[in-house]
């Protein structure tokens, strides 16, 4: 609940012992999906991003990347994905962008209000050349989609630039 997350965040902020940090991260890894999709648990994961280096939680990053599409379309976990877009460095961010703008998954992202928000946030951090490359890639794959999906994707593509 809300009070529990506040206590947990305060506790995590005071930790200096590597074993305690590892214990918390192991617990989160074991319960990853239920925590990240929780109305309060997602705040705990975001807090980890605020207080610890990404080097401390590579397994969590991997789980996020492996589940990025479904997490992006969920009300609470999409908040964590937004945070990732803000804080991840080039290596992880590039992996996120490739998965988010994959031709086979972008259609479902565009149909979902949370997924749509994630795509728009991701677009805003890209350079003009990156936007052009995504636009070209998506334009080349339009024929693979239904008419409705093509229309939705074409509207999105025109917003990119």
C-alpha positions as CSV (number, residue, x, y, z in Angstrom):
1,X,0.0,0.0,0.0
2,X,0.9,3.7,-0.1
3,X,2.4,3.7,3.4
4,X,4.4,0.6,2.8
5,X,6.0,2.2,-0.4
6,X,6.9,5.3,1.6
7,X,8.6,3.2,4.3
8,X,10.4,1.1,1.7
9,X,11.6,4.1,-0.3
10,X,12.9,5.7,2.9
11,X,14.6,2.5,3.9
12,X,16.2,2.0,0.4
13,X,17.5,5.6,0.5
14,X,19.4,4.9,3.7
15,X,21.0,1.6,2.6
16,X,24.7,1.5,2.2
17,X,25.4,-2.2,2.8
18,X,25.7,-4.0,-0.5
19,X,24.1,-7.2,0.8
20,X,20.9,-5.3,1.9
21,X,20.7,-3.6,-1.5
22,X,21.2,-7.0,-3.2
23,X,18.4,-8.5,-1.0
24,X,16.0,-5.8,-2.1
25,X,16.9,-6.2,-5.7
26,X,16.6,-10.0,-5.6
27,X,13.1,-9.6,-4.0
28,X,12.1,-7.2,-6.7
29,X,13.5,-9.5,-9.4
30,X,11.5,-12.4,-8.1
31,X,8.3,-10.4,-8.0
32,X,9.0,-8.2,-10.9
33,X,5.7,-8.2,-12.8
34,X,3.5,-7.9,-9.8
35,X,5.6,-5.0,-8.4
36,X,6.0,-3.0,-11.6
37,X,2.3,-3.3,-12.4
38,X,1.2,-2.4,-8.9
39,X,-0.3,1.0,-8.3
40,X,2.3,1.6,-5.5
41,X,5.1,-0.9,-6.4
42,X,5.9,0.9,-9.6
43,X,7.0,3.9,-7.4
44,X,9.5,1.6,-5.6
45,X,11.1,0.6,-8.9
46,X,11.2,4.2,-10.0
47,X,12.9,5.1,-6.7
48,X,15.6,2.5,-7.3
49,X,16.4,4.3,-10.6
50,X,16.7,7.6,-8.6
51,X,19.0,6.3,-5.9
52,X,21.2,3.6,-7.4
53,X,23.3,3.3,-10.6
54,X,21.9,1.2,-13.5
55,X,25.0,-1.0,-12.9
56,X,23.3,-2.2,-9.6
57,X,20.2,-3.6,-11.3
58,X,21.0,-5.1,-14.7
59,X,18.5,-8.0,-14.2
60,X,15.7,-5.5,-13.7
61,X,16.8,-3.6,-16.9
62,X,16.8,-6.9,-18.8
63,X,13.3,-7.8,-17.5
64,X,12.1,-4.3,-18.6
65,X,13.5,-4.7,-22.0
66,X,12.2,-8.2,-22.4
67,X,8.6,-7.1,-21.5
68,X,8.7,-3.5,-22.8
69,X,5.7,-3.7,-25.0
70,X,3.3,-5.1,-22.5
71,X,4.7,-2.9,-19.7
72,X,4.3,0.2,-21.9
73,X,0.6,-0.6,-22.3
74,X,-0.2,-1.0,-18.6
75,X,-1.3,1.9,-16.5
76,X,1.2,1.6,-13.7
77,X,4.2,0.0,-15.4
78,X,4.1,2.6,-18.2
79,X,5.2,5.1,-15.5
80,X,8.4,3.1,-15.1
81,X,8.9,2.9,-18.8
82,X,8.6,6.7,-19.0
83,X,11.2,7.0,-16.3
84,X,13.5,4.6,-18.2
85,X,13.2,6.9,-21.3
86,X,14.3,9.8,-19.1
87,X,17.3,8.1,-17.3
88,X,18.7,5.3,-19.4
89,X,21.9,6.0,-21.2
90,X,22.4,5.4,-25.0
91,X,23.1,1.6,-24.8
92,X,19.8,0.7,-23.0
93,X,17.8,3.5,-24.6
94,X,18.7,2.3,-28.1
95,X,17.5,-1.2,-27.2
96,X,14.2,0.3,-26.0
97,X,13.7,2.3,-29.1
98,X,14.3,-0.7,-31.4
99,X,11.7,-2.7,-29.5
100,X,9.2,0.2,-29.2
101,X,9.3,1.0,-32.9
102,X,9.2,-2.5,-34.2
103,X,6.8,-2.8,-37.1
104,X,5.0,-5.8,-35.7
105,X,4.3,-4.3,-32.3
106,X,3.8,-0.6,-33.0
107,X,0.3,-1.1,-34.1
108,X,-0.8,-2.5,-30.7
109,X,1.1,0.3,-29.0
110,X,-0.7,3.0,-31.1
111,X,-4.1,1.4,-30.1
112,X,-3.4,1.7,-26.4
113,X,-3.5,5.0,-24.6
114,X,-0.5,4.3,-22.4
115,X,1.5,2.8,-25.3
116,X,0.8,5.8,-27.3
117,X,2.1,8.1,-24.6
118,X,5.3,6.0,-24.4
119,X,5.8,6.2,-28.2
120,X,5.4,10.0,-28.1
121,X,7.8,10.4,-25.2
122,X,10.3,8.3,-27.0
123,X,10.0,10.3,-30.2
124,X,10.7,13.5,-28.3
125,X,14.2,12.4,-27.2
126,X,15.3,11.2,-30.7
127,X,17.5,13.3,-33.0
128,X,16.1,14.4,-36.4
129,X,18.1,11.7,-38.1
130,X,16.8,9.0,-35.8
131,X,13.2,10.2,-36.4
132,X,13.8,10.1,-40.2
133,X,15.2,6.5,-40.0
134,X,12.2,5.4,-37.9
135,X,9.8,7.1,-40.3
136,X,11.5,5.4,-43.3
137,X,11.5,2.0,-41.7
138,X,7.8,2.2,-40.7
139,X,6.8,3.6,-44.1
140,X,8.5,0.7,-45.8
141,X,6.5,-1.8,-43.8
142,X,3.0,-0.2,-44.1
143,X,2.0,-2.8,-46.7
144,X,2.2,-5.5,-44.0
145,X,-0.6,-3.9,-42.0
146,X,-4.4,-3.8,-42.3
147,X,-6.0,-0.7,-43.8
148,X,-7.0,0.6,-40.3
149,X,-3.5,-0.1,-38.9
150,X,-2.0,1.6,-41.9
151,X,-4.1,4.7,-41.3
152,X,-3.2,4.9,-37.6
153,X,0.5,4.3,-38.3
154,X,0.5,6.8,-41.2
155,X,-1.0,9.5,-38.9
156,X,1.7,8.7,-36.3
157,X,4.5,8.8,-38.9
158,X,3.4,12.2,-40.1
159,X,3.6,13.5,-36.5
160,X,7.2,12.2,-36.2
161,X,8.7,15.0,-38.3
